[in-house]
Each structure stands twice: as structure tokens, then as C-alpha cells.
Short mmCIF file of C-alpha atoms in Angstrom, two decimals:
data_model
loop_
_atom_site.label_atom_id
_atom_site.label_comp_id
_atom_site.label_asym_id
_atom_site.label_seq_id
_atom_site.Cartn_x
_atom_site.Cartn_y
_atom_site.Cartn_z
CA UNK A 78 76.36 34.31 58.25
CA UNK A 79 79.02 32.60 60.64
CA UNK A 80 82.41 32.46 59.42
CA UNK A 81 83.39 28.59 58.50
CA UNK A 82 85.08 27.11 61.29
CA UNK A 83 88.46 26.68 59.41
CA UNK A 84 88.71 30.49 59.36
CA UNK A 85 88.07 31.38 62.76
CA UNK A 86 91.04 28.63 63.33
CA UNK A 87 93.48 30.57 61.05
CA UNK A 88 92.46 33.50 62.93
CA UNK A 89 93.10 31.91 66.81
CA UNK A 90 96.24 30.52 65.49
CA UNK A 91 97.43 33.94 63.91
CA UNK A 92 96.58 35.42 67.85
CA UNK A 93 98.08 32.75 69.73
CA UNK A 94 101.30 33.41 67.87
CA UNK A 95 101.70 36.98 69.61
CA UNK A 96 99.85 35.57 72.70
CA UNK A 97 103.74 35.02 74.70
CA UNK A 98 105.43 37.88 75.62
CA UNK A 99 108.69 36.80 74.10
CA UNK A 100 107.33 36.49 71.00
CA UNK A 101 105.44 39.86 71.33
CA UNK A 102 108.42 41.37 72.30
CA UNK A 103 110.43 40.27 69.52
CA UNK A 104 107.89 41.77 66.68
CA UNK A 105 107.70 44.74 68.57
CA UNK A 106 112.18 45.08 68.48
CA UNK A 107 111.73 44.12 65.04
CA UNK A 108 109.25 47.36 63.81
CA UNK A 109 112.96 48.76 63.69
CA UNK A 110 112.78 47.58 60.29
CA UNK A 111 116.18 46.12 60.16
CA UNK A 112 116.89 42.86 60.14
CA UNK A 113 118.19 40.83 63.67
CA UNK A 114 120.28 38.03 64.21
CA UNK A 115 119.00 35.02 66.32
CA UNK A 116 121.22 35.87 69.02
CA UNK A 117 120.40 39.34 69.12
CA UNK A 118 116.49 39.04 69.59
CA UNK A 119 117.12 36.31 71.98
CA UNK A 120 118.82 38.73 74.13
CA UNK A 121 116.81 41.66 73.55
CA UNK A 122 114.02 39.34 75.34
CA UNK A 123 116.22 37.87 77.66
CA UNK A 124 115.81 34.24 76.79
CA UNK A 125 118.26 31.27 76.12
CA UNK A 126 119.35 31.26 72.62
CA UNK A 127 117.28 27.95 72.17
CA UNK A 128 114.46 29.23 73.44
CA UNK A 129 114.14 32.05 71.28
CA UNK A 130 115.29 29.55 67.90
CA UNK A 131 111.57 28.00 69.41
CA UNK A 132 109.88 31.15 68.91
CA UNK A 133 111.36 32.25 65.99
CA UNK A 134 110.54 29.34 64.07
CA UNK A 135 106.94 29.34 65.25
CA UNK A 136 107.03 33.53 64.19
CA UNK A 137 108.56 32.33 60.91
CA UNK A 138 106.30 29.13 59.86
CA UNK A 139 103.20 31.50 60.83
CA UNK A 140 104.02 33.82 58.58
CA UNK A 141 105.25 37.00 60.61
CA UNK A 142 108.57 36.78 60.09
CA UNK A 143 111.16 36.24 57.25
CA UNK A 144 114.32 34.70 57.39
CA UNK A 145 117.88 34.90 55.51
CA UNK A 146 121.18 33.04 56.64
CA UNK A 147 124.60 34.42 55.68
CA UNK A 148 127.64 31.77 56.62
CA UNK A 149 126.40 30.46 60.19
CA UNK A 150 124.45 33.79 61.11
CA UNK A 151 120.08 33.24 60.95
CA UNK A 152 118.77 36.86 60.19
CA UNK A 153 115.47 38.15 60.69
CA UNK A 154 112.95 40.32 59.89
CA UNK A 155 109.48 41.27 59.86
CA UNK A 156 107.07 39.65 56.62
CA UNK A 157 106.75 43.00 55.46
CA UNK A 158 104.83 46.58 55.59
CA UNK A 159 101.86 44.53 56.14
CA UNK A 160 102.82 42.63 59.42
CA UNK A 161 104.69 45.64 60.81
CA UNK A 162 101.20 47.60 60.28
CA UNK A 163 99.39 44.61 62.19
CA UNK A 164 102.03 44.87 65.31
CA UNK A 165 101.69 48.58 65.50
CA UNK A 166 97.86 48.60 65.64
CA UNK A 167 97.37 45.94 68.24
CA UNK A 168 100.69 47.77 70.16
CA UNK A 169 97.85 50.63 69.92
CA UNK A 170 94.97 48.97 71.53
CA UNK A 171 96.89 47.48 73.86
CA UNK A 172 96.27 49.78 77.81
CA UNK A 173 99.03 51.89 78.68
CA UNK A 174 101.53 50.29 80.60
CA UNK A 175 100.66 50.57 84.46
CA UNK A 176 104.07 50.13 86.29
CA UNK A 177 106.37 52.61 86.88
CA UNK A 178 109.82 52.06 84.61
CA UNK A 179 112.37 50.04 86.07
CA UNK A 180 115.14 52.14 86.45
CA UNK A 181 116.51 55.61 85.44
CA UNK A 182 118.31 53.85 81.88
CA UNK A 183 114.54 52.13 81.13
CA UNK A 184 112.52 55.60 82.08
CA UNK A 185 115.48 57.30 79.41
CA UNK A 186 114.70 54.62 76.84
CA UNK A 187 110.91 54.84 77.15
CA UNK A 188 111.00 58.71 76.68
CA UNK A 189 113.30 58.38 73.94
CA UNK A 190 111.09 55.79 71.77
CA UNK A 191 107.67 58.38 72.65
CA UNK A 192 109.71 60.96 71.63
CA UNK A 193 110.39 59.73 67.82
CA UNK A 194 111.00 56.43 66.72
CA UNK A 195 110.62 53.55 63.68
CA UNK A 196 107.74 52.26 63.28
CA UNK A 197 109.03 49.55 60.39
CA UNK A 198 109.57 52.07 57.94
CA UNK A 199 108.25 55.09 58.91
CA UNK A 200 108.59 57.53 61.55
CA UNK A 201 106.55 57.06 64.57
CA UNK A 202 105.93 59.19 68.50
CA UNK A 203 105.42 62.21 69.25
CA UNK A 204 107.71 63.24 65.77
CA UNK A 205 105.57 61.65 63.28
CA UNK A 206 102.20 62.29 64.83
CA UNK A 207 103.44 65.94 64.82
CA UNK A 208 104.35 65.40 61.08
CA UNK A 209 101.20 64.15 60.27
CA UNK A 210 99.60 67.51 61.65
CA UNK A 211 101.78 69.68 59.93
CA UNK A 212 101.29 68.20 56.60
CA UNK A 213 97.64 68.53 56.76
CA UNK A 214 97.81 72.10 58.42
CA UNK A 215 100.04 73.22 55.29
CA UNK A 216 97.82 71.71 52.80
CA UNK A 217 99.82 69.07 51.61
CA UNK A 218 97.59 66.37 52.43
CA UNK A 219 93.87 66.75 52.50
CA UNK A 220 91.70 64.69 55.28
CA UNK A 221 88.71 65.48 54.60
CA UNK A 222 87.55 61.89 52.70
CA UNK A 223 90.28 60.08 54.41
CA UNK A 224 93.98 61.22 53.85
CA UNK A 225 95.00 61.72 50.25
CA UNK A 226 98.45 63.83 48.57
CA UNK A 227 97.44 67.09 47.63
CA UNK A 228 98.74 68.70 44.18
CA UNK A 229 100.52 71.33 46.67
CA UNK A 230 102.31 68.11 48.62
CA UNK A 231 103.21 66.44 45.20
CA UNK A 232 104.93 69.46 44.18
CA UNK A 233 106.41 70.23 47.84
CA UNK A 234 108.02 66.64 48.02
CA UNK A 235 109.40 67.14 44.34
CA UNK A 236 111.31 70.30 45.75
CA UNK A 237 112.49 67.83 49.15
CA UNK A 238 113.78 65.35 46.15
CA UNK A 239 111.39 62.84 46.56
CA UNK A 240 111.17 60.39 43.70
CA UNK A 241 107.65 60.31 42.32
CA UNK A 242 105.62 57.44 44.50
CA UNK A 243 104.16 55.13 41.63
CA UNK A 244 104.16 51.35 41.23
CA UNK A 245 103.85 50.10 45.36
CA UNK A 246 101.49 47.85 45.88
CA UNK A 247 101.00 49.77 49.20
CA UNK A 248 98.79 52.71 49.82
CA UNK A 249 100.18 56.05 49.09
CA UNK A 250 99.37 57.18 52.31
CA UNK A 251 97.68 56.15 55.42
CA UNK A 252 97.28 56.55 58.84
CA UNK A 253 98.96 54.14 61.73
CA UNK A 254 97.43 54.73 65.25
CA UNK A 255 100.72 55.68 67.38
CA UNK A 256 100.49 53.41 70.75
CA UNK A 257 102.28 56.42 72.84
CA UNK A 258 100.48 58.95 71.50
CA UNK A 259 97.52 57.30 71.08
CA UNK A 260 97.03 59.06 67.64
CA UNK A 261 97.70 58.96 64.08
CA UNK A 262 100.50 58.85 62.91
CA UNK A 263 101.55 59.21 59.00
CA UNK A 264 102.53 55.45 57.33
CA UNK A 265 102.08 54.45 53.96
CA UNK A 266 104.56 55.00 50.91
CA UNK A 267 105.00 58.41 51.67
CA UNK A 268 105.43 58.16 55.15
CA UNK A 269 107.86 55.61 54.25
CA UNK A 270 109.59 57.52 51.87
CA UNK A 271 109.51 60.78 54.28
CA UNK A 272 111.64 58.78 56.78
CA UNK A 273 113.84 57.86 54.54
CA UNK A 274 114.56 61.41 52.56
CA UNK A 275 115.31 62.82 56.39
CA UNK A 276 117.80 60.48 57.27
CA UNK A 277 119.09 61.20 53.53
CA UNK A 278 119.36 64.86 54.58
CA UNK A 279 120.70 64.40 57.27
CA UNK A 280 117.55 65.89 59.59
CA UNK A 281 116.95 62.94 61.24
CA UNK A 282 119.92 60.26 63.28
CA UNK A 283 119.15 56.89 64.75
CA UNK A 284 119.54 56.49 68.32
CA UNK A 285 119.84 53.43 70.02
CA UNK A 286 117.17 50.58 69.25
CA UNK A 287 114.16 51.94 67.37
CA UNK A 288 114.90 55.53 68.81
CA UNK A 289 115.19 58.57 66.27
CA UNK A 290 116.76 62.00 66.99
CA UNK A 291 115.89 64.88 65.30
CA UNK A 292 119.56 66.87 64.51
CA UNK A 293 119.98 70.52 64.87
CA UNK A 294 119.59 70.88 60.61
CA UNK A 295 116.34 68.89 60.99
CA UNK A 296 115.53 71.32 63.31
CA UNK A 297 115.63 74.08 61.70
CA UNK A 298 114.91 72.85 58.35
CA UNK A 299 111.85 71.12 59.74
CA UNK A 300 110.61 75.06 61.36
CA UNK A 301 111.48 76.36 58.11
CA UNK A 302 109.34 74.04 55.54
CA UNK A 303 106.84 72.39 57.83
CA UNK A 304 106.30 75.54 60.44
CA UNK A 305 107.38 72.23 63.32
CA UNK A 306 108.46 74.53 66.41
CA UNK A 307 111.74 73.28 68.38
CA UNK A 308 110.05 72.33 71.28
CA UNK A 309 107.84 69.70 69.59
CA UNK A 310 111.38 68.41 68.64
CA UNK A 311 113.47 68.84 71.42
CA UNK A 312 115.02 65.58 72.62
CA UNK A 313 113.23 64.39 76.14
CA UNK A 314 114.89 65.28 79.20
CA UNK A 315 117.61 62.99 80.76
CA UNK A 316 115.41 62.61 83.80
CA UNK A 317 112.82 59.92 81.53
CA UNK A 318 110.26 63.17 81.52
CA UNK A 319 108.94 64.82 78.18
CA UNK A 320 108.06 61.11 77.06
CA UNK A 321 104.25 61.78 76.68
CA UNK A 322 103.23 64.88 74.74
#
């Protein structure tokens, strides 16, 4: 049975939306989770400030982005957990990038973002995919009938101080295909609500853009109740290497 035609029209206008690579590039700054002015995205993509008030609109009347004005400032922001999951996934279909980077600064950047990053809400690279492992490996989460909390991880994010995850509308916990690591990835509530306890603790620091650095607590205190060895966590090297694991 064919789809009616007014559906596979909702669908072609959903994909022309991120068919422009300003637009594409502006969702993908945005899976920062924080909220952008108008004349910050329209430099992060190197536009015109009218040009990206074009786009923006079109992002926001489709339904992939949010907006909120304060005094003469237009914020934005991504729909919510849903959209950000949509980006990600077609960010990790998409081919690896071909070119070399375009300078020493870009190759640093790129490294950084593999390394660990934001992925909306929760954490994303080389650092979450690792996370991921470890909390299956430790028996906190079981995959054998897809991923699911274990009694073990209820009572191990208890002790971490994690508020009991009840009443989302979200799933608990679910996997994200990572689009540098070409892997899973932990999202969900509690991946959301991991990312958020380690920058609580102080284990985890923003870096610049989406970028996350693990700090020398996280460190250890990641060895100590996750068995994560340094050198999965060890920043990449200033020279844009380390960037793919």
C-alpha cells in the first residue's frame, strides 16, 4: 500500500529543509543544546545576517527550530530531544568527510568535537561511545533485548545522586549512532541526565562550541567507578591527531 501523496510531500518538504548547507550547518551548531542568537548562527555559517533570518524562519515555520526574543535579541534553539535525535542520525549516515581540514585551528577543532562533545543533551564522541561500553561491561545496563537500566545501574546512579528518572515522555535510555565514531552512543533520559550529573561534579568542562573536556577529577573518578582508563580520556593532541579512536 503506497503512502498518500500528501505524506510523501510532508516528507520531501521535511528533507528539503536540511537540503542547504547553511541550514544543515546551523542544526548541526545547534545539537549544543543551548540556545543561539540570530547573529551568532549567522556567523557560525558565515552568511549575511539576512540571509541566515531567511533560513531561520524557514527552520522555524518547518518545525525544527524554536524561537524566543528577549528586548531586540531572536534566540534559538532546536524543537526538542526529538529533532536533535533526527540531526544526529542523518549526521551518522552521512560519508565521512573526504578533504583534508583546512588549517591547523580546524584539524584542533575537529579532534576536539571526536574526542567528546554535546550531542543536544547528552554526551557524544569517542567519550560517550566509551560510556556506553562501560555501562554495559559493568552491568548497569543490559543489551541483550535492546538497552534497558539494570537494578545494579538504578542503584549505582542513586549513589552518583541521580534523581530517580520517572515522568519523561522520552525513553529511558537509547542508543544514538555517533557520526565520528560511527557507533552507539548512550542518549535517552539517562544519557541526558549522565551529562548533566558530570558537569554537576565537576568531571566534565565545556570547551569551545559543542566540545567537552574531561577534567583531571573526571578522570580519575571516571577509572574509579566506571573502570574508563586515562587514555580513552586523554584530550587529543594539539597536532589535530587522536580525533578518530
Amino acid at each position: 500500500m503506497t503512502a498518500p501523496p500528501t505524506d510523501g510531500r510532508r516528507l520531501a518538504d521535511l528533507a528539503a529543509l536540511l537540503a542547504d548547507d547553511t541550514r544543515a550547518g546551523i542544526c548541526l551548531a545547534l545539537l549544543d543544546g543551548r540556545a543561539w542568537t540570530a547573529g551568532e548562527l549567522a556567523r557560525c555559517a558565515g552568511v549575511a545576517a539576512s540571509t541566515a533570518s531567511e533560513h531561520l524562519t524557514r527552520l522555524v515555520r518547518g518545525g525544527l527550530l524554536v524561537e524566543e526574543r528577549q528586548g531586540r535579541h531572536r534566540y534559538l534553539r532546536l524543537a526538542g530531544p526529538a529533532v536533535a535525535q533526527l540531526i544526529e542520525d542523518l549526521a551518522g549516515h552521512a560519508p565521512p568527510a573526504q578533504r583534508p581540514a583546512r588549517s591547523l585551528r580546524a584539524a584542533t577543532a575537529d579532534a576536539a568535537l571526536a574526542h567528546a562533545r554535546t550531542c543536544y543533551d547528552h554526551l557524544a564522541g569517542r567519550l560517550g561511545v566509551r560510556l556506553r561500553d562501560a555501562l554495559l561491561t559493568c552491568g548497569l545496563l543490559d543489551g541483550a533485548d535492546g538497552l534497558a537500566l539494570t537494578s545494579a545501574g538504578r542503584d549505582w546512579l542513586a549513589d552518583l545522586g541521580v534523581e530517580p528518572l520517572r515522568g519523561s515522555r522520552r525513553p529511558l535510555v537509547r542508543d544514538c549512532l555517533d557520526w565520528t565514531e560511527r557507533r552507539p552512543h548512550l542518549a535517552g533520559a539517562l544519557g541526558a541526565a549522565l551529562c548533566r550529573r558530570f558537569a554537576e561534579l565537576g568531571w566534565t568542562a565545556r570547551g569551545s562550541g559543542r566540545s567537552v573536556r574531561v577534567t583531571p577529577a573526571g578522570v580519575a573518578a571516571l577509572a574509579e567507578v566506571l573502570g574508563i582508563g586515562p587514555a580513552d580520556l586523554a584530550p587529543p593532541r594539539r597536532d589535530g591527531g587522536g580525533g578518530r579512536a
